[in-house]
C-alpha cells in the first residue's frame, strides 16, 4: 500500500525586484548602504524559516531537495544541494540534491520529496530559490532562454520567453479564443491580489483595466520582433524576481514522531510530472504536457476539476493562465477566458486562482515558484493569508507549475484535514 505524504508547512521569503519598495537599485535611498539578499542568504532564510514555522528540528530532516534553474548564470553558484546542507549544522552530511526543470524546478523538488516519502522517507525538506536581479532584464532574457530549445528558439527575440508567449497570444486571438480585454482582466486580477499581499513583488504597483488593455509608455510593447511586438505588453509578463521558499513534507510516521497528527497537515492526494518534447512544438492553442500531468493527477486523486476550491497556476504570462484553465479542465478548450469574464477565478469567485498575485503579481523567482505555489494553497487552507484570505477556507486545492513553454509540468492536488 502506498504511503501518504503530507505538507506540514513552510516559509516564503518576500519576493522582490524592480518596483518593490525594499529592493535596492540605483535610485533607492538605501543604495550604497544595503544590498539585496544573495542566493545563499535567500536559501538560508527559507530553510531556517521553514524549520521555525513548523517546529521541526533540523536533526529530524532525513533528506532534502532544492529546485533552482540557473544559479550558475545569475549568481555564479551551482552545487546547491550542499548549500542546503550548509544552512544548519544538523543538516550537514544528510542527502541533499538539486533538481532542475526550468521554471518547474521547484515543482520537481516537491515531486521528488513526495516520491521519497512514498518510498520510505519520513521527514523531507523541499526548497526552491532563484536570484535574477543581478543581470538586466535583457541579459536575464538570454539566461532564461535556456529553458527553451536554445539552438532553435533563442533567435526569436532578445526576450525569448516573452516572444514565445506573444506567439501564443497572437494564435489564441486569431482563433477567437481570447481578446485584449481578457488578458487585461488576468493582469488586473494578478496586481489587485498582489496589492493585498505583503510578500508580493508588485505589492505597491497598481494596474487598472485601461492601462492593461492597450500599449502605452506606462505599459510598453517591448519586443524587438516586429511581428510579435504588438501582441505582448509589460502588463502581460511575470516579474524578474528574487526569492525563495521551503516546505517540510512528511509521512504519517513522520507526523507521529514529530508529535503531530494528519489534522495538523495538508495531504498530498496527487503529485504528477510530465515532460514534453523540447525539440518540437505542439500547437499554440493548448498545453498538452500540462494536460497529461493533470489527467494523471485526476486519476490518482479520484477527483475532478469541479472539486477544486483554490488553485495556483503558472501564469508566467497572462495567456498562460488562460491556457492552464483549459489544460486543467477548469474550462473547455477555447473557453478559459470565460472564467475571467465571469469573475469565477477572483478572490470571491467559485474557483479562486492565484490568490496572492500569481507569477505576474507575486513575482517569479523561477526555481522558487513551484514551492511557493504549494505553500500558498496550504496557507489558504490554514487561514494564514491575511488580506487575501478567502472567506471560506478551501479544503481541496491544486497547483500547476510549468517549465519552458509547456515542456515540463507538475500538477499537485492537496487536501486539508
Ligand atoms: N517604451 C518602449 N520600450 C520600452 C519602454 C518604453 N516606455 N520601457 C522599457 N522598454 C523596453 C526596452 O527595450 C527595455 O530594454 P533595455 O533596458 O535594454 O532598453 C526593455 O523594454 C525592458 O525594460 P526594463 O528593463 O526597464 O523593464 P523591466 O525591468 O520592468 O522588465 C520585462 C520588464 C522585460 C517585461 C521583464 O519583467 C521580463 O522580462 N519579464 C518576463 C520574465 C520571464 O520571461 N520569466 C520567465 C517566464 S517563462 C516560464 O515561467 C517558463 C520557463 O521555464 C522559463
GROMACS .gro file of C-alpha atoms and ligand atoms in nm:
model
  471
    1UNK     CA    1   0.000   0.000   0.000
    2UNK     CA    2   0.128   0.344  -0.094
    3UNK     CA    3   0.232   0.573   0.190
    4UNK     CA    4   0.071   0.916   0.215
    5UNK     CA    5   0.273   1.239   0.200
    6UNK     CA    6   0.172   1.549   0.396
    7UNK     CA    7   0.287   1.910   0.384
    8UNK     CA    8   0.343   2.032   0.738
    9UNK     CA    9   0.412   2.394   0.646
   10UNK     CA   10   0.700   2.614   0.543
   11UNK     CA   11   0.825   2.962   0.474
   12UNK     CA   12   0.824   3.201   0.180
   13UNK     CA   13   1.069   3.493   0.174
   14UNK     CA   14   0.942   3.823   0.035
   15UNK     CA   15   0.966   3.818  -0.346
   16UNK     CA   16   1.146   4.136  -0.452
   17UNK     CA   17   1.283   4.309  -0.759
   18UNK     CA   18   1.241   4.634  -0.951
   19UNK     CA   19   0.945   4.841  -0.824
   20UNK     CA   20   0.932   4.663  -0.486
   21UNK     CA   21   0.974   4.918  -0.205
   22UNK     CA   22   1.259   4.723  -0.033
   23UNK     CA   23   1.452   4.640  -0.350
   24UNK     CA   24   1.781   4.826  -0.367
   25UNK     CA   25   1.863   4.984  -0.702
   26UNK     CA   26   2.035   5.300  -0.804
   27UNK     CA   27   1.757   5.544  -0.711
   28UNK     CA   28   1.671   5.378  -0.379
   29UNK     CA   29   1.756   5.588  -0.069
   30UNK     CA   30   1.947   5.292   0.082
   31UNK     CA   31   2.162   5.244  -0.232
   32UNK     CA   32   2.525   5.206  -0.120
   33UNK     CA   33   2.438   5.120   0.240
   34UNK     CA   34   2.239   4.800   0.194
   35UNK     CA   35   2.231   4.524  -0.068
   36UNK     CA   36   1.964   4.277  -0.179
   37UNK     CA   37   1.968   3.922  -0.038
   38UNK     CA   38   2.203   3.684  -0.223
   39UNK     CA   39   2.114   3.332  -0.340
   40UNK     CA   40   2.294   3.196  -0.034
   41UNK     CA   41   2.106   3.427   0.207
   42UNK     CA   42   1.771   3.354   0.041
   43UNK     CA   43   1.816   2.975   0.065
   44UNK     CA   44   1.916   3.009   0.428
   45UNK     CA   45   1.620   3.236   0.512
   46UNK     CA   46   1.376   2.992   0.352
   47UNK     CA   47   1.525   2.679   0.515
   48UNK     CA   48   1.558   2.825   0.865
   49UNK     CA   49   1.216   2.991   0.829
   50UNK     CA   50   1.053   2.660   0.736
   51UNK     CA   51   1.212   2.477   1.030
   52UNK     CA   52   1.099   2.750   1.266
   53UNK     CA   53   0.747   2.780   1.126
   54UNK     CA   54   0.686   2.405   1.155
   55UNK     CA   55   0.877   2.348   1.480
   56UNK     CA   56   1.072   2.070   1.308
   57UNK     CA   57   1.430   2.039   1.437
   58UNK     CA   58   1.694   2.024   1.161
   59UNK     CA   59   1.811   1.695   1.313
   60UNK     CA   60   1.473   1.537   1.218
   61UNK     CA   61   1.516   1.614   0.845
   62UNK     CA   62   1.626   1.299   0.661
   63UNK     CA   63   1.660   1.423   0.301
   64UNK     CA   64   1.629   1.742   0.103
   65UNK     CA   65   1.576   1.871  -0.250
   66UNK     CA   66   1.629   2.216  -0.393
   67UNK     CA   67   1.480   2.346  -0.717
   68UNK     CA   68   1.687   2.610  -0.894
   69UNK     CA   69   1.717   2.685  -1.265
   70UNK     CA   70   2.028   2.889  -1.338
   71UNK     CA   71   2.217   2.980  -1.021
   72UNK     CA   72   2.538   2.939  -1.221
   73UNK     CA   73   2.440   3.226  -1.452
   74UNK     CA   74   2.273   3.480  -1.222
   75UNK     CA   75   2.483   3.410  -0.910
   76UNK     CA   76   2.790   3.214  -1.034
   77UNK     CA   77   2.684   2.940  -0.798
   78UNK     CA   78   2.581   2.583  -0.865
   79UNK     CA   79   2.601   2.276  -0.638
   80UNK     CA   80   2.304   2.390  -0.433
   81UNK     CA   81   2.233   2.062  -0.252
   82UNK     CA   82   2.542   2.138  -0.048
   83UNK     CA   83   2.413   2.493   0.002
   84UNK     CA   84   2.105   2.349   0.172
   85UNK     CA   85   2.325   2.127   0.388
   86UNK     CA   86   2.517   2.442   0.479
   87UNK     CA   87   2.211   2.613   0.627
   88UNK     CA   88   2.226   2.436   0.963
   89UNK     CA   89   2.486   2.221   1.139
   90UNK     CA   90   2.232   1.940   1.179
   91UNK     CA   91   2.169   1.925   0.803
   92UNK     CA   92   2.535   1.861   0.725
   93UNK     CA   93   2.605   1.520   0.566
   94UNK     CA   94   2.236   1.449   0.507
   95UNK     CA   95   2.141   1.358   0.146
   96UNK     CA   96   2.062   1.689  -0.030
   97UNK     CA   97   2.005   1.720  -0.404
   98UNK     CA   98   1.935   1.987  -0.660
   99UNK     CA   99   1.679   1.925  -0.935
  100UNK     CA  100   1.629   2.135  -1.246
  101UNK     CA  101   1.334   2.165  -1.483
  102UNK     CA  102   1.349   2.535  -1.580
  103UNK     CA  103   1.062   2.721  -1.414
  104UNK     CA  104   0.923   2.390  -1.288
  105UNK     CA  105   1.236   2.324  -1.081
  106UNK     CA  106   1.051   2.394  -0.755
  107UNK     CA  107   0.765   2.166  -0.854
  108UNK     CA  108   1.014   1.890  -0.938
  109UNK     CA  109   1.180   1.933  -0.598
  110UNK     CA  110   0.840   1.888  -0.435
  111UNK     CA  111   0.761   1.584  -0.653
  112UNK     CA  112   1.096   1.428  -0.559
  113UNK     CA  113   1.021   1.471  -0.190
  114UNK     CA  114   0.671   1.325  -0.227
  115UNK     CA  115   0.810   1.020  -0.411
  116UNK     CA  116   1.069   0.975  -0.142
  117UNK     CA  117   0.807   0.989   0.133
  118UNK     CA  118   0.608   0.725  -0.055
  119UNK     CA  119   0.921   0.511  -0.074
  120UNK     CA  120   1.003   0.525   0.297
  121UNK     CA  121   1.141   0.866   0.399
  122UNK     CA  122   0.960   1.019   0.697
  123UNK     CA  123   1.076   1.385   0.701
  124UNK     CA  124   1.189   1.571   0.388
  125UNK     CA  125   1.288   1.930   0.318
  126UNK     CA  126   1.194   2.097  -0.011
  127UNK     CA  127   1.349   2.427  -0.117
  128UNK     CA  128   1.307   2.647  -0.423
  129UNK     CA  129   1.523   2.953  -0.488
  130UNK     CA  130   1.630   3.192  -0.761
  131UNK     CA  131   1.803   3.529  -0.774
  132UNK     CA  132   1.753   3.705  -1.108
  133UNK     CA  133   1.811   4.076  -1.050
  134UNK     CA  134   2.190   4.051  -1.072
  135UNK     CA  135   2.153   4.100  -1.450
  136UNK     CA  136   1.941   4.335  -1.663
  137UNK     CA  137   1.606   4.204  -1.787
  138UNK     CA  138   1.763   4.178  -2.135
  139UNK     CA  139   2.062   3.968  -2.019
  140UNK     CA  140   1.828   3.771  -1.795
  141UNK     CA  141   1.618   3.707  -2.106
  142UNK     CA  142   1.916   3.524  -2.253
  143UNK     CA  143   1.971   3.321  -1.935
  144UNK     CA  144   1.604   3.225  -1.914
  145UNK     CA  145   1.608   3.131  -2.283
  146UNK     CA  146   1.800   2.818  -2.174
  147UNK     CA  147   1.453   2.686  -2.081
  148UNK     CA  148   1.359   2.689  -2.449
  149UNK     CA  149   1.530   2.482  -2.720
  150UNK     CA  150   1.811   2.737  -2.730
  151UNK     CA  151   1.963   2.643  -3.065
  152UNK     CA  152   1.628   2.678  -3.241
  153UNK     CA  153   1.441   2.941  -3.040
  154UNK     CA  154   1.690   3.187  -2.893
  155UNK     CA  155   1.678   3.398  -3.209
  156UNK     CA  156   1.308   3.472  -3.174
  157UNK     CA  157   1.379   3.787  -2.973
  158UNK     CA  158   1.621   3.921  -2.709
  159UNK     CA  159   1.334   3.843  -2.472
  160UNK     CA  160   1.286   3.483  -2.588
  161UNK     CA  161   1.018   3.373  -2.344
  162UNK     CA  162   0.804   3.685  -2.371
  163UNK     CA  163   0.822   3.635  -2.750
  164UNK     CA  164   0.723   3.269  -2.723
  165UNK     CA  165   0.411   3.366  -2.531
  166UNK     CA  166   0.341   3.663  -2.762
  167UNK     CA  167   0.319   3.394  -3.031
  168UNK     CA  168   0.056   3.217  -2.826
  169UNK     CA  169  -0.140   3.541  -2.770
  170UNK     CA  170  -0.136   3.602  -3.143
  171UNK     CA  171  -0.256   3.248  -3.223
  172UNK     CA  172  -0.521   3.247  -2.949
  173UNK     CA  173  -0.652   3.587  -3.059
  174UNK     CA  174  -0.661   3.490  -3.426
  175UNK     CA  175  -0.851   3.172  -3.331
  176UNK     CA  176  -1.107   3.383  -3.144
  177UNK     CA  177  -1.024   3.224  -2.806
  178UNK     CA  178  -0.918   3.549  -2.633
  179UNK     CA  179  -0.909   3.923  -2.688
  180UNK     CA  180  -0.702   4.203  -2.536
  181UNK     CA  181  -0.965   4.261  -2.268
  182UNK     CA  182  -0.932   3.901  -2.144
  183UNK     CA  183  -0.558   3.941  -2.100
  184UNK     CA  184  -0.616   4.275  -1.925
  185UNK     CA  185  -0.859   4.104  -1.686
  186UNK     CA  186  -0.594   3.845  -1.596
  187UNK     CA  187  -0.335   4.117  -1.535
  188UNK     CA  188  -0.567   4.338  -1.327
  189UNK     CA  189  -0.663   4.037  -1.111
  190UNK     CA  190  -0.298   3.949  -1.054
  191UNK     CA  191  -0.198   4.302  -0.950
  192UNK     CA  192  -0.510   4.352  -0.733
  193UNK     CA  193  -0.435   4.030  -0.543
  194UNK     CA  194  -0.068   4.123  -0.508
  195UNK     CA  195  -0.168   4.462  -0.367
  196UNK     CA  196  -0.317   4.270  -0.070
  197UNK     CA  197  -0.007   4.055  -0.023
  198UNK     CA  198   0.289   4.183   0.183
  199UNK     CA  199   0.518   3.913   0.034
  200UNK     CA  200   0.442   4.012  -0.326
  201UNK     CA  201   0.691   4.175  -0.561
  202UNK     CA  202   0.419   4.403  -0.708
  203UNK     CA  203   0.254   4.484  -0.375
  204UNK     CA  204   0.293   4.860  -0.439
  205UNK     CA  205   0.217   4.874  -0.812
  206UNK     CA  206  -0.141   4.915  -0.929
  207UNK     CA  207  -0.278   4.805  -1.265
  208UNK     CA  208  -0.610   4.931  -1.398
  209UNK     CA  209  -0.805   4.784  -1.687
  210UNK     CA  210  -0.744   5.069  -1.932
  211UNK     CA  211  -0.368   5.064  -1.874
  212UNK     CA  212  -0.354   4.686  -1.911
  213UNK     CA  213  -0.558   4.663  -2.231
  214UNK     CA  214  -0.351   4.897  -2.452
  215UNK     CA  215   0.018   4.960  -2.510
  216UNK     CA  216   0.143   5.295  -2.381
  217UNK     CA  217   0.454   5.450  -2.227
  218UNK     CA  218   0.335   5.316  -1.894
  219UNK     CA  219   0.274   4.971  -2.039
  220UNK     CA  220   0.508   4.928  -2.336
  221UNK     CA  221   0.502   4.662  -2.604
  222UNK     CA  222   0.875   4.598  -2.568
  223UNK     CA  223   0.964   4.311  -2.802
  224UNK     CA  224   1.208   4.373  -3.086
  225UNK     CA  225   1.045   4.113  -3.315
  226UNK     CA  226   0.814   4.333  -3.523
  227UNK     CA  227   0.570   4.052  -3.599
  228UNK     CA  228   0.523   3.968  -3.230
  229UNK     CA  229   0.568   4.312  -3.071
  230UNK     CA  230   0.202   4.423  -3.092
  231UNK     CA  231   0.081   4.116  -2.908
  232UNK     CA  232   0.253   4.147  -2.569
  233UNK     CA  233   0.285   4.429  -2.316
  234UNK     CA  234   0.471   4.458  -1.986
  235UNK     CA  235   0.138   4.404  -1.802
  236UNK     CA  236   0.118   4.053  -1.953
  237UNK     CA  237   0.452   3.945  -1.807
  238UNK     CA  238   0.563   3.781  -1.485
  239UNK     CA  239   0.834   3.961  -1.292
  240UNK     CA  240   1.209   3.926  -1.278
  241UNK     CA  241   1.214   3.848  -0.905
  242UNK     CA  242   1.444   3.727  -0.629
  243UNK     CA  243   1.311   3.494  -0.363
  244UNK     CA  244   1.296   3.151  -0.205
  245UNK     CA  245   1.051   2.916  -0.037
  246UNK     CA  246   1.090   2.599   0.168
  247UNK     CA  247   0.846   2.334   0.288
  248UNK     CA  248   0.855   2.034   0.518
  249UNK     CA  249   0.699   1.717   0.372
  250UNK     CA  250   0.635   1.420   0.599
  251UNK     CA  251   0.484   1.073   0.617
  252UNK     CA  252   0.225   0.965   0.874
  253UNK     CA  253   0.507   0.809   1.077
  254UNK     CA  254   0.695   1.138   1.044
  255UNK     CA  255   0.395   1.325   1.179
  256UNK     CA  256   0.372   1.087   1.475
  257UNK     CA  257   0.743   1.118   1.551
  258UNK     CA  258   0.705   1.497   1.549
  259UNK     CA  259   0.407   1.479   1.785
  260UNK     CA  260   0.155   1.581   1.517
  261UNK     CA  261  -0.145   1.423   1.351
  262UNK     CA  262  -0.275   1.434   0.992
  263UNK     CA  263  -0.519   1.706   1.106
  264UNK     CA  264  -0.217   1.936   1.157
  265UNK     CA  265  -0.106   1.893   0.796
  266UNK     CA  266  -0.220   1.900   0.435
  267UNK     CA  267  -0.241   1.570   0.250
  268UNK     CA  268  -0.088   1.531  -0.095
  269UNK     CA  269  -0.357   1.349  -0.295
  270UNK     CA  270  -0.155   1.361  -0.616
  271UNK     CA  271   0.173   1.499  -0.748
  272UNK     CA  272   0.230   1.416  -1.113
  273UNK     CA  273   0.509   1.514  -1.351
  274UNK     CA  274   0.500   1.520  -1.731
  275UNK     CA  275   0.770   1.620  -1.982
  276UNK     CA  276   0.703   1.727  -2.339
  277UNK     CA  277   0.940   1.715  -2.638
  278UNK     CA  278   1.194   2.000  -2.613
  279UNK     CA  279   1.283   1.977  -2.980
  280UNK     CA  280   0.942   2.010  -3.147
  281UNK     CA  281   0.646   2.224  -3.053
  282UNK     CA  282   0.280   2.138  -3.021
  283UNK     CA  283   0.014   2.377  -3.145
  284UNK     CA  284  -0.013   2.724  -2.991
  285UNK     CA  285  -0.370   2.678  -2.870
  286UNK     CA  286  -0.326   2.421  -2.594
  287UNK     CA  287  -0.088   2.288  -2.329
  288UNK     CA  288  -0.083   1.909  -2.373
  289UNK     CA  289   0.205   1.847  -2.131
  290UNK     CA  290   0.018   2.022  -1.851
  291UNK     CA  291  -0.294   1.832  -1.952
  292UNK     CA  292  -0.105   1.500  -1.931
  293UNK     CA  293   0.017   1.576  -1.578
  294UNK     CA  294  -0.333   1.695  -1.480
  295UNK     CA  295  -0.502   1.384  -1.621
  296UNK     CA  296  -0.272   1.165  -1.415
  297UNK     CA  297  -0.340   1.380  -1.107
  298UNK     CA  298  -0.718   1.345  -1.154
  299UNK     CA  299  -0.679   0.968  -1.188
  300UNK     CA  300  -0.453   0.942  -0.882
  301UNK     CA  301  -0.677   1.157  -0.661
  302UNK     CA  302  -1.014   1.034  -0.782
  303UNK     CA  303  -1.122   1.399  -0.804
  304UNK     CA  304  -1.245   1.611  -1.093
  305UNK     CA  305  -1.187   1.980  -1.175
  306UNK     CA  306  -1.516   2.077  -1.012
  307UNK     CA  307  -1.382   1.956  -0.674
  308UNK     CA  308  -1.107   2.221  -0.668
  309UNK     CA  309  -1.172   2.516  -0.435
  310UNK     CA  310  -0.849   2.711  -0.486
  311UNK     CA  311  -0.567   2.688  -0.740
  312UNK     CA  312  -0.220   2.820  -0.810
  313UNK     CA  313  -0.146   2.809  -1.183
  314UNK     CA  314   0.167   2.905  -1.373
  315UNK     CA  315   0.084   3.248  -1.518
  316UNK     CA  316   0.433   3.328  -1.648
  317UNK     CA  317   0.232   3.539  -1.894
  318UNK     CA  318  -0.139   3.626  -1.884
  319UNK     CA  319  -0.213   3.395  -2.177
  320UNK     CA  320  -0.059   3.103  -1.986
  321UNK     CA  321  -0.316   3.142  -1.708
  322UNK     CA  322  -0.599   3.109  -1.960
  323UNK     CA  323  -0.437   2.811  -2.133
  324UNK     CA  324  -0.385   2.648  -1.793
  325UNK     CA  325  -0.756   2.681  -1.711
  326UNK     CA  326  -0.821   2.477  -2.023
  327UNK     CA  327  -0.540   2.221  -1.972
  328UNK     CA  328  -0.654   2.160  -1.613
  329UNK     CA  329  -1.016   2.111  -1.718
  330UNK     CA  330  -1.148   2.418  -1.537
  331UNK     CA  331  -1.288   2.527  -1.875
  332UNK     CA  332  -1.342   2.369  -2.217
  333UNK     CA  333  -1.081   2.439  -2.488
  334UNK     CA  334  -1.134   2.792  -2.620
  335UNK     CA  335  -1.331   2.897  -2.313
  336UNK     CA  336  -1.069   2.962  -2.045
  337UNK     CA  337  -1.134   3.332  -2.092
  338UNK     CA  338  -1.495   3.283  -1.969
  339UNK     CA  339  -1.366   3.228  -1.614
  340UNK     CA  340  -1.209   3.574  -1.622
  341UNK     CA  341  -1.511   3.736  -1.786
  342UNK     CA  342  -1.740   3.585  -1.516
  343UNK     CA  343  -1.506   3.663  -1.226
  344UNK     CA  344  -1.501   3.289  -1.143
  345UNK     CA  345  -1.131   3.298  -1.056
  346UNK     CA  346  -1.143   3.619  -0.847
  347UNK     CA  347  -1.099   3.602  -0.470
  348UNK     CA  348  -1.478   3.588  -0.435
  349UNK     CA  349  -1.533   3.357  -0.733
  350UNK     CA  350  -1.619   2.990  -0.732
  351UNK     CA  351  -1.260   2.880  -0.801
  352UNK     CA  352  -1.014   3.149  -0.693
  353UNK     CA  353  -0.686   3.127  -0.885
  354UNK     CA  354  -0.352   3.280  -0.784
  355UNK     CA  355  -0.492   3.445  -0.473
  356UNK     CA  356  -0.162   3.609  -0.373
  357UNK     CA  357  -0.100   3.754  -0.721
  358UNK     CA  358   0.049   3.464  -0.918
  359UNK     CA  359   0.368   3.500  -1.116
  360UNK     CA  360   0.255   3.832  -1.263
  361UNK     CA  361   0.179   3.993  -0.925
  362UNK     CA  362   0.351   3.789  -0.650
  363UNK     CA  363   0.659   3.756  -0.871
  364UNK     CA  364   0.850   3.472  -1.035
  365UNK     CA  365   1.192   3.380  -0.894
  366UNK     CA  366   1.177   3.083  -1.124
  367UNK     CA  367   1.316   2.799  -0.909
  368UNK     CA  368   1.113   2.915  -0.609
  369UNK     CA  369   0.775   2.934  -0.781
  370UNK     CA  370   0.670   2.568  -0.761
  371UNK     CA  371   0.738   2.551  -0.386
  372UNK     CA  372   0.569   2.886  -0.326
  373UNK     CA  373   0.258   2.760  -0.508
  374UNK     CA  374   0.228   2.459  -0.273
  375UNK     CA  375   0.269   2.680   0.033
  376UNK     CA  376   0.015   2.931  -0.094
  377UNK     CA  377  -0.252   2.661  -0.117
  378UNK     CA  378  -0.152   2.535   0.229
  379UNK     CA  379  -0.170   2.891   0.367
  380UNK     CA  380  -0.520   2.941   0.224
  381UNK     CA  381  -0.626   2.612   0.385
  382UNK     CA  382  -0.484   2.723   0.718
  383UNK     CA  383  -0.639   3.071   0.706
  384UNK     CA  384  -0.296   3.239   0.701
  385UNK     CA  385  -0.338   3.471   0.401
  386UNK     CA  386  -0.436   3.792   0.580
  387UNK     CA  387  -0.594   4.047   0.343
  388UNK     CA  388  -0.628   3.796   0.061
  389UNK     CA  389  -0.763   3.513   0.275
  390UNK     CA  390  -1.069   3.353   0.112
  391UNK     CA  391  -1.397   3.391   0.300
  392UNK     CA  392  -1.431   3.013   0.336
  393UNK     CA  393  -1.111   2.819   0.395
  394UNK     CA  394  -1.066   2.583   0.100
  395UNK     CA  395  -1.028   2.212   0.171
  396UNK     CA  396  -0.912   2.095  -0.173
  397UNK     CA  397  -0.659   2.282  -0.386
  398UNK     CA  398  -0.443   2.238  -0.696
  399UNK     CA  399  -0.102   2.365  -0.808
  400UNK     CA  400   0.023   2.365  -1.167
  401UNK     CA  401   0.389   2.455  -1.218
  402UNK     CA  402   0.538   2.471  -1.570
  403UNK     CA  403   0.889   2.467  -1.715
  404UNK     CA  404   0.962   2.619  -2.056
  405UNK     CA  405   0.667   2.663  -2.289
  406UNK     CA  406   0.465   2.365  -2.162
  407UNK     CA  407   0.767   2.133  -2.168
  408UNK     CA  408   0.772   2.022  -1.803
  409UNK     CA  409   0.459   2.021  -1.591
  410UNK     CA  410   0.400   1.933  -1.227
  411UNK     CA  411   0.038   1.914  -1.112
  412UNK     CA  412  -0.035   1.856  -0.744
  413UNK     CA  413  -0.366   1.816  -0.562
  414UNK     CA  414  -0.381   1.886  -0.190
  415UNK     CA  415  -0.650   1.826   0.074
  416UNK     CA  416  -0.670   1.967   0.423
  417UNK     CA  417  -0.770   1.772   0.733
  418LIG     N1  418   0.880   5.211  -2.445
  418LIG     C1  419   0.936   5.121  -2.526
  418LIG     N2  420   1.017   5.023  -2.482
  418LIG     C2  421   1.042   5.019  -2.351
  418LIG     C3  422   0.989   5.110  -2.260
  418LIG     C4  423   0.904   5.212  -2.311
  418LIG     N3  424   0.846   5.301  -2.231
  418LIG     N4  425   1.029   5.076  -2.135
  418LIG     C5  426   1.107   4.969  -2.148
  418LIG     N5  427   1.113   4.933  -2.278
  418LIG     C6  428   1.184   4.820  -2.339
  418LIG     C7  429   1.330   4.848  -2.358
  418LIG     O1  430   1.370   4.790  -2.479
  418LIG     C8  431   1.397   4.775  -2.243
  418LIG     O2  432   1.518   4.720  -2.281
  418LIG     P1  433   1.655   4.795  -2.240
  418LIG     O3  434   1.653   4.803  -2.091
  418LIG     O4  435   1.762   4.704  -2.290
  418LIG     O5  436   1.648   4.929  -2.304
  418LIG     C9  437   1.301   4.661  -2.216
  418LIG     O6  438   1.172   4.709  -2.251
  418LIG    C10  439   1.299   4.619  -2.072
  418LIG     O7  440   1.284   4.734  -1.998
  418LIG     P2  441   1.316   4.739  -1.845
  418LIG     O8  442   1.439   4.659  -1.817
  418LIG     O9  443   1.306   4.878  -1.795
  418LIG    O10  444   1.187   4.669  -1.795
  418LIG     P3  445   1.167   4.584  -1.667
  418LIG    O11  446   1.291   4.561  -1.590
  418LIG    O12  447   1.049   4.637  -1.597
  418LIG    O13  448   1.129   4.443  -1.730
  418LIG    C11  449   1.009   4.289  -1.856
  418LIG    C12  450   1.007   4.424  -1.791
  418LIG    C13  451   1.105   4.289  -1.973
  418LIG    C14  452   0.871   4.254  -1.902
  418LIG    C15  453   1.058   4.185  -1.752
  418LIG    O14  454   0.977   4.193  -1.636
  418LIG    C16  455   1.057   4.044  -1.805
  418LIG    O15  456   1.145   4.005  -1.879
  418LIG     N6  457   0.957   3.960  -1.763
  418LIG    C17  458   0.946   3.822  -1.807
  418LIG    C18  459   1.037   3.732  -1.728
  418LIG    C19  460   1.037   3.594  -1.785
  418LIG    O16  461   1.038   3.575  -1.905
  418LIG     N7  462   1.035   3.491  -1.697
  418LIG    C20  463   1.026   3.355  -1.739
  418LIG    C21  464   0.886   3.321  -1.769
  418LIG     S1  465   0.870   3.176  -1.868
  418LIG    C22  466   0.845   3.048  -1.759
  418LIG    O17  467   0.798   3.066  -1.649
  418LIG    C23  468   0.887   2.911  -1.804
  418LIG    C24  469   1.035   2.886  -1.805
  418LIG    O18  470   1.076   2.771  -1.786
  418LIG    C25  471   1.131   2.993  -1.833
   0.00000   0.00000   0.00000
